[in-house]
Short mmCIF file of C-alpha atoms (C1' of nucleotides) in Angstrom, two decimals:
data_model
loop_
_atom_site.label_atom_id
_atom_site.label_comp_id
_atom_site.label_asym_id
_atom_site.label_seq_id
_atom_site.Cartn_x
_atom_site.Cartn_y
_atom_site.Cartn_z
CA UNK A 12 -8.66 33.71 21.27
CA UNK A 13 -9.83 31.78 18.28
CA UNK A 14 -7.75 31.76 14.75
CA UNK A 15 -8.35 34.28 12.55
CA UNK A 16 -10.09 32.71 9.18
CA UNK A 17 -7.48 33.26 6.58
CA UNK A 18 -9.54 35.32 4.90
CA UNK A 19 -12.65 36.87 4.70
CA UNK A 20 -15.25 33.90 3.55
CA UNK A 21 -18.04 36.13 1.86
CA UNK A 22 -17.97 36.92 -1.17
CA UNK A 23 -15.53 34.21 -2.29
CA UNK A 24 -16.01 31.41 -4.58
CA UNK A 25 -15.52 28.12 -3.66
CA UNK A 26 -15.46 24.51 -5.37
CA UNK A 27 -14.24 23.85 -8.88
CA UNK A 28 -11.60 26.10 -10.50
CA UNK A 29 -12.95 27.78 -13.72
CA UNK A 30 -10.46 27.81 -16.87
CA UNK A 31 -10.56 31.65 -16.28
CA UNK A 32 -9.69 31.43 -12.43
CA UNK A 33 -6.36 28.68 -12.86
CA UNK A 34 -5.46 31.12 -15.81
CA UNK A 35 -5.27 34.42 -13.90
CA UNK A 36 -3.35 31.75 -11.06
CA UNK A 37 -0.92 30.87 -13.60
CA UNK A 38 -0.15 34.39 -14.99
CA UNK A 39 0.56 36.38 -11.11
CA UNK A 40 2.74 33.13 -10.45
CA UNK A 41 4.42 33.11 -13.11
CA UNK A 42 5.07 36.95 -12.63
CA UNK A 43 5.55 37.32 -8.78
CA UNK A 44 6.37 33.92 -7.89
CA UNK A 45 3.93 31.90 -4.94
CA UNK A 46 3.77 32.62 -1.47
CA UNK A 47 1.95 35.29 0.51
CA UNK A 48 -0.65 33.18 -0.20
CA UNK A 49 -3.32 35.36 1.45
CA UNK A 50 -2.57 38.67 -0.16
CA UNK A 51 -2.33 36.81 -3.46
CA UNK A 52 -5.87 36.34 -4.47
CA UNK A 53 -6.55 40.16 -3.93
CA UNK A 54 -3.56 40.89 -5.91
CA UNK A 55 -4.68 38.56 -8.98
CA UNK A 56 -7.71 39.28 -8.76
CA UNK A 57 -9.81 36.64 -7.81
CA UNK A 58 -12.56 36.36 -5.48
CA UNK A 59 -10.77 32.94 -3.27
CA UNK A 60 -9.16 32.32 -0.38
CA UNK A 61 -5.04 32.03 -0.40
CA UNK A 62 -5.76 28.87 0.90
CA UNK A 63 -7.60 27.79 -1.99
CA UNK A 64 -5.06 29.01 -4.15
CA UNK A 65 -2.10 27.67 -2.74
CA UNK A 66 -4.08 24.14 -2.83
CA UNK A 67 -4.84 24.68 -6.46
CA UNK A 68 -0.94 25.77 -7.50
CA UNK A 69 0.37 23.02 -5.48
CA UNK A 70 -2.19 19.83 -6.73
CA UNK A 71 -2.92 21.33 -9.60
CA UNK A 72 -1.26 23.88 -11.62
CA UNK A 73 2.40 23.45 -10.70
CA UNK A 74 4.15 22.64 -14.08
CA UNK A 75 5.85 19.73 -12.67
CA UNK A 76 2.98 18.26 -11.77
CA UNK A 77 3.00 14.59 -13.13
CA UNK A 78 0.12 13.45 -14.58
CA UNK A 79 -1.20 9.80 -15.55
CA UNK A 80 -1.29 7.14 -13.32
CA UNK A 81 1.41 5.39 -10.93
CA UNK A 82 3.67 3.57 -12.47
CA UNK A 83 4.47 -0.21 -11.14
CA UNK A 84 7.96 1.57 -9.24
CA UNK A 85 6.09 4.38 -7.39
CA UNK A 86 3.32 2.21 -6.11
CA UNK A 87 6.10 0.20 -4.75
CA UNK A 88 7.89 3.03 -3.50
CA UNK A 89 4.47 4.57 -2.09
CA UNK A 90 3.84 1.39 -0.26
CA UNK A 91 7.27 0.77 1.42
CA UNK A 92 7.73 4.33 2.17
CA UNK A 93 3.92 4.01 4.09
CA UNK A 94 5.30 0.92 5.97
CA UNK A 95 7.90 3.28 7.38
CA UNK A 96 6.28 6.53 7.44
CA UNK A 97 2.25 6.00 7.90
CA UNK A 98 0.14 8.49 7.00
CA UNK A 99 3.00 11.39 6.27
CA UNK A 100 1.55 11.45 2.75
CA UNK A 101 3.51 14.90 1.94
CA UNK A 102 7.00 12.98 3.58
CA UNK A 103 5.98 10.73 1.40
CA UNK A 104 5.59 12.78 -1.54
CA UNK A 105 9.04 14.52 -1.68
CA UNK A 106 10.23 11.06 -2.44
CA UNK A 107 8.15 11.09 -5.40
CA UNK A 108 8.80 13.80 -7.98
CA UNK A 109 6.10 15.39 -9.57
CA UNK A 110 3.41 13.38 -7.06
CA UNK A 111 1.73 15.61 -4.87
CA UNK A 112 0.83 14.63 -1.20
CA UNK A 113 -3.09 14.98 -2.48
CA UNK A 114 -2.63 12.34 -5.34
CA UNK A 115 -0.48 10.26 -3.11
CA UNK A 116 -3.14 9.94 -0.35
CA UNK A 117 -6.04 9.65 -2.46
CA UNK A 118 -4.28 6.86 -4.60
CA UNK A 119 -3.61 4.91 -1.27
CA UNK A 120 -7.35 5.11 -0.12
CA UNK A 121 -8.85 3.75 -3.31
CA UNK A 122 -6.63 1.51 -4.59
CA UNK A 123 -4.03 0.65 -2.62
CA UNK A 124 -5.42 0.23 0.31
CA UNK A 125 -8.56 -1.84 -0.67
CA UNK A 126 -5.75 -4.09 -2.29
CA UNK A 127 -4.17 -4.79 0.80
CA UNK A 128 -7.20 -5.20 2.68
CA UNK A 129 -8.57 -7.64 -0.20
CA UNK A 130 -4.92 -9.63 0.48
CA UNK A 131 -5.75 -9.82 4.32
CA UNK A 132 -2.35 -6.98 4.87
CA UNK A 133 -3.76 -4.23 7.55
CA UNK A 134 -2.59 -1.00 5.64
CA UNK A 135 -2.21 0.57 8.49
CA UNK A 136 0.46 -2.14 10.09
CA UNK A 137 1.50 -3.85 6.97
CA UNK A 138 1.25 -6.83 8.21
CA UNK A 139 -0.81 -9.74 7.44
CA UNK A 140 -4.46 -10.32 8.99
CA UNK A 141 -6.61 -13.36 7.94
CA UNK A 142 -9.36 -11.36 9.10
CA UNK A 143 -9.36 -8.88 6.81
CA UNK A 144 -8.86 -11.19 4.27
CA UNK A 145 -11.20 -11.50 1.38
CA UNK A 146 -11.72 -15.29 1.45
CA UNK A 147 -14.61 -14.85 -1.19
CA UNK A 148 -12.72 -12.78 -3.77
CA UNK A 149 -9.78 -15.31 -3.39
CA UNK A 150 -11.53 -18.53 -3.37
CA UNK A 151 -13.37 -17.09 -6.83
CA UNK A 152 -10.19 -18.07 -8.30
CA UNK A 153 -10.60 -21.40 -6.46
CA UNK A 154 -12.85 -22.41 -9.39
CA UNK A 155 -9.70 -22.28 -11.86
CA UNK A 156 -7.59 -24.84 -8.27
CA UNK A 157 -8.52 -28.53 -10.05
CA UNK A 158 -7.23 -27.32 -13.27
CA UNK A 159 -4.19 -25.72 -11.87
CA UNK A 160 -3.21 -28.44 -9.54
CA UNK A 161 -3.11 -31.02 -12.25
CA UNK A 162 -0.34 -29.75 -14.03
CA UNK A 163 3.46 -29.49 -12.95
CA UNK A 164 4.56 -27.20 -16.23
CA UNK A 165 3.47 -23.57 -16.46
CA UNK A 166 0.80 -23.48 -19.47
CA UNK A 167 3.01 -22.81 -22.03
CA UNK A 168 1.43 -19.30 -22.38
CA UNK A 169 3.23 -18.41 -19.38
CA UNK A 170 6.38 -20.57 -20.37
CA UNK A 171 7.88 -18.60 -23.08
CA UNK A 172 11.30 -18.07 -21.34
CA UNK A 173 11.62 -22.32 -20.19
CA UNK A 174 10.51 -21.50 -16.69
CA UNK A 175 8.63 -24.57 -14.96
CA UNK A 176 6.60 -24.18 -12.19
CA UNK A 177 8.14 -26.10 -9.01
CA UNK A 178 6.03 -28.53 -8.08
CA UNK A 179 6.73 -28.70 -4.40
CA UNK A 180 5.02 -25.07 -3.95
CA UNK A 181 1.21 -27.14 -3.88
CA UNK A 182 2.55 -28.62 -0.94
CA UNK A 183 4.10 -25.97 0.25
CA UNK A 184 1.55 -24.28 2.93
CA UNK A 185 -0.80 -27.30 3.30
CA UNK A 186 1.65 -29.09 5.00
CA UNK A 187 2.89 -26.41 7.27
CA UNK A 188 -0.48 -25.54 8.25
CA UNK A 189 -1.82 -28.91 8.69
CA UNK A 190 1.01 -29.80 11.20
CA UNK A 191 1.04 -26.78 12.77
CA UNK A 192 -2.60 -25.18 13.31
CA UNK A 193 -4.22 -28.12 15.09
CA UNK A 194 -4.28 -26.34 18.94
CA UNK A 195 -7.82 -25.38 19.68
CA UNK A 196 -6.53 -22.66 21.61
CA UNK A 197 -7.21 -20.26 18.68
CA UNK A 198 -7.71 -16.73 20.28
CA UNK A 199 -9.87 -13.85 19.92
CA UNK A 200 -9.20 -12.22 16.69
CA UNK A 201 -6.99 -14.99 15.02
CA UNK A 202 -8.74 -16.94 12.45
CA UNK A 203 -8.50 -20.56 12.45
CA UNK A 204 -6.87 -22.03 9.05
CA UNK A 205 -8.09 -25.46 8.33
CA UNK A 206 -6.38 -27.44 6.03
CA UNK A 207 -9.41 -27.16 3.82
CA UNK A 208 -9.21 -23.40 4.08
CA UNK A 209 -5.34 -23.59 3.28
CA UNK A 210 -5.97 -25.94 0.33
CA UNK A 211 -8.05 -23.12 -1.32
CA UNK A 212 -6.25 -20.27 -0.57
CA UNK A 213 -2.94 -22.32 -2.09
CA UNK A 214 -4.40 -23.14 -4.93
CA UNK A 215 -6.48 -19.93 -5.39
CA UNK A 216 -3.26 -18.04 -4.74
CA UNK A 217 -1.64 -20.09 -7.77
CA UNK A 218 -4.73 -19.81 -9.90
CA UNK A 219 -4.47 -16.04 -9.34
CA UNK A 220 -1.07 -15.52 -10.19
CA UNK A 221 -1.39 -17.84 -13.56
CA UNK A 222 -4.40 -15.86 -14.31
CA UNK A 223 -3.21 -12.34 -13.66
CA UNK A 224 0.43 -12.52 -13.95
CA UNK A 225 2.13 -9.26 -13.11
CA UNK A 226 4.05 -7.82 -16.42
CA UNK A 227 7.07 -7.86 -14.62
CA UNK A 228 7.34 -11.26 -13.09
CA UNK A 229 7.99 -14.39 -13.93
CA UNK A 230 7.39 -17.78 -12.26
CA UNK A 231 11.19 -19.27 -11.90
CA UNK A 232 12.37 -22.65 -11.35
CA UNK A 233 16.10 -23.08 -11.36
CA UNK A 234 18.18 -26.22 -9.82
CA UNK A 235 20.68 -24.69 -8.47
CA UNK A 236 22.78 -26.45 -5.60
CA UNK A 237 23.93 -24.64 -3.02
CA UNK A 238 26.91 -26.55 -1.60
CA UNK A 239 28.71 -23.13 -0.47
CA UNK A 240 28.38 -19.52 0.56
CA UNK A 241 30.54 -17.35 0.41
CA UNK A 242 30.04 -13.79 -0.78
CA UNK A 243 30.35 -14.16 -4.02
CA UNK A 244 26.95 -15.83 -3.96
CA UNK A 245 25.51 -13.38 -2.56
CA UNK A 246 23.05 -11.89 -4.03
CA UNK A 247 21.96 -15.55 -5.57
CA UNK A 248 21.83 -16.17 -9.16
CA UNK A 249 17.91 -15.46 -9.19
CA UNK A 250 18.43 -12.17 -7.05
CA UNK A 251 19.32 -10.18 -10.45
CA UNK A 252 15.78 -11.33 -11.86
CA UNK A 253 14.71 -10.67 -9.06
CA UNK A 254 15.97 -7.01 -8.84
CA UNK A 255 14.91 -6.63 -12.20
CA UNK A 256 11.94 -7.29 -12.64
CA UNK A 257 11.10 -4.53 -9.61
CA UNK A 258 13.45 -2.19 -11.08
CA UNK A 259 13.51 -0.63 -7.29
CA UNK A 260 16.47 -1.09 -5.45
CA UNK A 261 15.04 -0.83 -2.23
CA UNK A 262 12.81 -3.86 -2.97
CA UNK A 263 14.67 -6.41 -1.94
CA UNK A 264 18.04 -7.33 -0.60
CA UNK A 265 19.91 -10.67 0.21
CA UNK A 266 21.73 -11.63 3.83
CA UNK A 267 23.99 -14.14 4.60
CA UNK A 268 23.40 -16.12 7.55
CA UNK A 269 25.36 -19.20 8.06
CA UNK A 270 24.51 -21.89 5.36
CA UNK A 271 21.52 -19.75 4.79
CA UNK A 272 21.34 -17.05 2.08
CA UNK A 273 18.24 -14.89 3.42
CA UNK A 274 16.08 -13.04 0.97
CA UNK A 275 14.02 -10.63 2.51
CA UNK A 276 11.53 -8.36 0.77
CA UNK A 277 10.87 -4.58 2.12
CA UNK A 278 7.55 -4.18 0.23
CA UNK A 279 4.32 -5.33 2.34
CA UNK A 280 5.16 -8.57 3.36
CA UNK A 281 2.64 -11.73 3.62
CA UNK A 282 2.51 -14.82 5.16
CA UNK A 283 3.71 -17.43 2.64
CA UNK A 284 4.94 -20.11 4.73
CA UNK A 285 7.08 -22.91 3.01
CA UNK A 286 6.70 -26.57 4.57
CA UNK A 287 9.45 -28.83 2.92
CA UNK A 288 9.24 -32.19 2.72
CA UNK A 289 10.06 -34.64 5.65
CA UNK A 290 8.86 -31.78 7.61
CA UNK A 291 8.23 -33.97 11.34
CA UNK A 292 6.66 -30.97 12.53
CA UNK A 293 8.33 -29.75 14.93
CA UNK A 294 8.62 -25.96 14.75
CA UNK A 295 9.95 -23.11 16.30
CA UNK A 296 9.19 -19.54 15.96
CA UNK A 297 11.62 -16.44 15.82
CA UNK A 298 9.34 -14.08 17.40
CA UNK A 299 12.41 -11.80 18.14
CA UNK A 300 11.16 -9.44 15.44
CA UNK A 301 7.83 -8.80 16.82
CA UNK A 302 7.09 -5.44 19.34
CA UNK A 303 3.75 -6.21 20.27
CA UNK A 304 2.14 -8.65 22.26
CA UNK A 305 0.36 -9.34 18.80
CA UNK A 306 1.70 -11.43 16.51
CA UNK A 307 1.59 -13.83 13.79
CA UNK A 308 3.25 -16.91 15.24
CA UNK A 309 2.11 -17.91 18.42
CA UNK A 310 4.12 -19.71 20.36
CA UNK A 311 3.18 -21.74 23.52
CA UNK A 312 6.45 -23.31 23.87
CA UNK A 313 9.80 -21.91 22.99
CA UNK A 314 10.27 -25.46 20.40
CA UNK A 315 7.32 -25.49 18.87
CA UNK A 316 4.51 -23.52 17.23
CA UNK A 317 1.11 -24.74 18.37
CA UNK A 318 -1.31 -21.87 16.58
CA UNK A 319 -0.58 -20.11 14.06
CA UNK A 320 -2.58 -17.03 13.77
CA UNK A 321 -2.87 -13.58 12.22
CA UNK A 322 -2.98 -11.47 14.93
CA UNK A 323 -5.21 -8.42 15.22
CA UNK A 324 -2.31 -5.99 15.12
CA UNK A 325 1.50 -5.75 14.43
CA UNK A 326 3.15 -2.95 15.10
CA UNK A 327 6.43 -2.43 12.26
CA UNK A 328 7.35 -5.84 12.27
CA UNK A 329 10.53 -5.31 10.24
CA UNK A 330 11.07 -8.54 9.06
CA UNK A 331 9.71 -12.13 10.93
CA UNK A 332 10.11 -15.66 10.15
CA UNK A 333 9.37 -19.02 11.25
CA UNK A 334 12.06 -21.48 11.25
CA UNK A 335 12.23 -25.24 11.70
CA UNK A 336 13.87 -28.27 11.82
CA UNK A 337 13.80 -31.80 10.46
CA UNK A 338 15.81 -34.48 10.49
CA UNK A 339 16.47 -34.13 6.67
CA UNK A 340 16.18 -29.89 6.46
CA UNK A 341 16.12 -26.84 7.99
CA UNK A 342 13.66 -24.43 6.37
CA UNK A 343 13.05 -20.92 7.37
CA UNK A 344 9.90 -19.22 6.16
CA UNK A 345 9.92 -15.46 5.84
CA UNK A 346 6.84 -13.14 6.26
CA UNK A 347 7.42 -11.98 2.43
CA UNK A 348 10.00 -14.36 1.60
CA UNK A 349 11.37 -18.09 2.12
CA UNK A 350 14.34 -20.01 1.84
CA UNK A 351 14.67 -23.54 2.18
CA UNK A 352 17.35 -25.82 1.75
CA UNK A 353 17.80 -29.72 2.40
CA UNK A 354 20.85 -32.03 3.56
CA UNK A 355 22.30 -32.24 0.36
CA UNK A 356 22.71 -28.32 -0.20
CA UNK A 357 20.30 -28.13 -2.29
CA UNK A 358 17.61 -25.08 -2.25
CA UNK A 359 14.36 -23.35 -3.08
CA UNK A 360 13.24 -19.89 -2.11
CA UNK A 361 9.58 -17.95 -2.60
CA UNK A 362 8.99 -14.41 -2.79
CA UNK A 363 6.01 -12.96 -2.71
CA UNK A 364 5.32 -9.56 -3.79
CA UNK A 365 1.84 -7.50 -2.71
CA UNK A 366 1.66 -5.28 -5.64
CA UNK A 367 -1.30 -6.94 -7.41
CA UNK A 368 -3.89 -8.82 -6.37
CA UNK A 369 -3.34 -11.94 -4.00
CA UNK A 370 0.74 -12.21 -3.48
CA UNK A 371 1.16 -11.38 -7.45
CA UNK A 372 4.26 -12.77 -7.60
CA UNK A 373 5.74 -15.99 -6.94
CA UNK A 374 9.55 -16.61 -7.50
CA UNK A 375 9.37 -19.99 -7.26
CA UNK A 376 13.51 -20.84 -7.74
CA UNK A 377 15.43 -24.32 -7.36
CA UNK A 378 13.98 -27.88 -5.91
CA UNK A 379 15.76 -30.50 -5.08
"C1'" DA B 24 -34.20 5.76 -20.79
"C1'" DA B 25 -34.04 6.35 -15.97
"C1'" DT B 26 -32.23 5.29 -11.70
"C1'" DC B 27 -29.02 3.62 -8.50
"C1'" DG B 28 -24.66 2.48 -6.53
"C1'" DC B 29 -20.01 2.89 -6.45
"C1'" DG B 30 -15.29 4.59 -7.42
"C1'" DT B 31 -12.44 8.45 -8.12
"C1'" DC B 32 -10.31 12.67 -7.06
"C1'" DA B 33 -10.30 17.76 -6.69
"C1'" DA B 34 -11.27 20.69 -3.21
"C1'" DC B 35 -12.49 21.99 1.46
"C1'" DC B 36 -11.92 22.12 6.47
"C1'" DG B 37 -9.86 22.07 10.90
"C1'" DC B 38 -5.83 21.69 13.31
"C1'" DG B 39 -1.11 22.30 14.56
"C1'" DC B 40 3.50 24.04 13.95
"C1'" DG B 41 6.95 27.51 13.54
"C1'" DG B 42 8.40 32.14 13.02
"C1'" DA B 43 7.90 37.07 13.71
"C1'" DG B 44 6.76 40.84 16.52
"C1'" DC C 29 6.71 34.35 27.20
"C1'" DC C 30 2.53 35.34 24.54
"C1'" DT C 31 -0.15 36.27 20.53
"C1'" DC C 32 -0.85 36.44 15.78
"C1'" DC C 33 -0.08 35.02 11.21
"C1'" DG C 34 1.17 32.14 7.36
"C1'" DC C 35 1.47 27.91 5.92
"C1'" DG C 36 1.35 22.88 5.53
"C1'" DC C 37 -0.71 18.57 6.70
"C1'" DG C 38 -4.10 14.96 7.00
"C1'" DG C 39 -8.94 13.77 7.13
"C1'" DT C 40 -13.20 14.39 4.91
"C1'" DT C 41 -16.58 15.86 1.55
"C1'" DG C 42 -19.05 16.19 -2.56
"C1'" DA C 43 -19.29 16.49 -7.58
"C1'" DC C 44 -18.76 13.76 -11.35
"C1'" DG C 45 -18.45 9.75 -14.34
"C1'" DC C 46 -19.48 5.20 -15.36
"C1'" DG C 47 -21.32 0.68 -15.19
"C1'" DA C 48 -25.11 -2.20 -13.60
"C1'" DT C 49 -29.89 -2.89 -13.12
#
DNA sequence: AATCGCGTCAACCGCGCGGAG
DNA sequence: CCTCCGCGCGGTTGACGCGAT
């Protein structure tokens, strides 16, 4: 026996709500409160479905409905709480006062999700695909790489607060990639990176970020030595600007592991993978993380990384990193966040955060 | 000025779940 | 149990606005 239509389709109006039609809506809520949704109509008098009308009080009329557009925090929010929940836009809504499961989804499909695709993240896995990536859009910015790799000093535009740019972050991914992504065996659905492709994406990524700097970030660069850790470091000096300049909690935390303090980013996370220097290329990936046969860092050999390639599909990698070994550091590279450190204690970390355009913000902190 | 293409978002539609009888 | 009903959810549609040509 087929469903009963949940109400009688003649004779009712459909499509945009007249002034008249939310008013009369307004007024019998008001009065009688919502629900009964299919007597309602009848009862207010108008000529639309309950269904209608419960769609229009709920998107629409609801007085704590909050209007304008997402704020920096709930696009953050929005995007971790997708990583974790998918498509369970109205699960995702009751986190968000005042945002209704309609806005929510429709603000993921035309912005947020084109922005992730444009960054090369799948938004359905979160997790970082060179083929989705938008080469052309990012290598645009590849125009603006000679001028930005001549300098070692943020313009002084973006130097009010003494920040300097760290140097070492142009060699950052070049190097790691050109030691590491030589195997021919590149498989189906994993996108070579040559070290010509790397050097524009490193420096587009960097002419990006100085040309659209988030509001609320800041390019760091802080010596700090890091000869101990105990828990009083932890989170890091940096972590509080860090913290701050998200204003969300939930957008990053710091581990301790050993002589390594861990920073680890819940947002979308990207590739940004941090060669030091002295790097002898021998690597070693953590694939522990990983639940699928698909994944970022492909390992032939349980010492060292011979492709590295975005894979066509993670599923919830939760955090993964790449970690190797010289004879003068041990680096490990986070999917979203990095944390190096050399023999003589000192270190350097990079976050990355997905919220703009190409990873939008670089905390680029400490160098020996 | 007219047309086209694209982005946005309110609204619709079909489906499934849970509760009541 | 089974059926019906009310409701909520997620995917999709289509009207509208705006910029480009």
């Amino acid at each position: 026996m087929g469903k009963s239509p949940c109400c009688d389709k003649d004779g009712l109006k459909k499509g945009p709500w007249t002034v008249e039609e939310d008013k009369k809506l307004v007024e019998y809520i008001q009065k009688h409160g919502h629900g009964k949704w299919r007597t309602l109509p009848k009862n207010a008098g108008l000529r639309r479905c309950g269904k209608s009308c419960r769609l229009r009080w709920t998107n629409y009329l609801r007085p704590d409905i909050k209007r304008g557009r997402f704020t920096f925090e709930e696009e953050e929010t929005i995007i971790q709480l997708h990583r974790v929940l998918g498509n369970k836009w109205s699960a995702i809504a009751a986190q968000l006062p005042g945002r209704t499961d309609n806005e929510i989804k429709n603000y993921w499909n035309t912005h947020i999700k084109k922005r992730l695709l444009k960054m090369g993240i799948d938004p359905v896995t979160h997790s970082p695909r060179l083929d989705l990536l938008d080469l052309s859009s990012i290598l645009t910015s590849s125009l603006h790489a000679h001028y930005c790799s001549q300098f070692i000093n943020v313009p002084s535009s973006l130097n009010t607060n003494g920040y300097a740019m760290n140097p070492d972050f142009l060699d950052l991914t070049t190097t790691l990639f050109s030691s590491s992504f030589k195997s021919p065996e590149v498989t189906q659905n994993v996108q070579e990176i040559t070290p010509e492709v790397l050097d524009q994406f490193q420096y587009s990524l960097l002419a990006n970020q100085l040309h659209n700097p988030p509001n609320n970030s800041h390019f760091l660069s802080e010596n700090r030595p890091m000869h101990s850790n105990n828990a009083s470091e932890i989170p890091p000096s940096n972590a509080s600007n860090f913290v701050s300049c998200h204003q969300n909690p939930m957008s990053s935390y710091w581990q301790a592991d050993g002589d390594i303090q861990h920073q680890y980013m819940n947002i979308a996370e990207t590739s940004v993978s941090v060669p030091n220097h002295g790097f002898d290329g021998s690597c070693r990936s953590n694939l522990d993380h990983f639940s699928s046969g698909h994944h970022v860092f492909q390992s032939n050999d349980a010492n060292k990384v011979q492709n590295f390639g975005l894979g066509s599909s993670l599923s919830s990698p939760m955090s993964s990193s790449l970690t190797w070994n010289s004879s003068s550091t041990t680096s490990t590279a986070y999917l979203g966040g990095c944390n190096n450190e050399d023999r003589d204690g000192h270190s350097s970390h990079i976050m990355s955060s997905l919220y703009d355009a190409a990873p939008s913000s670089f905390f680029v902190n400490g160098i020996m």
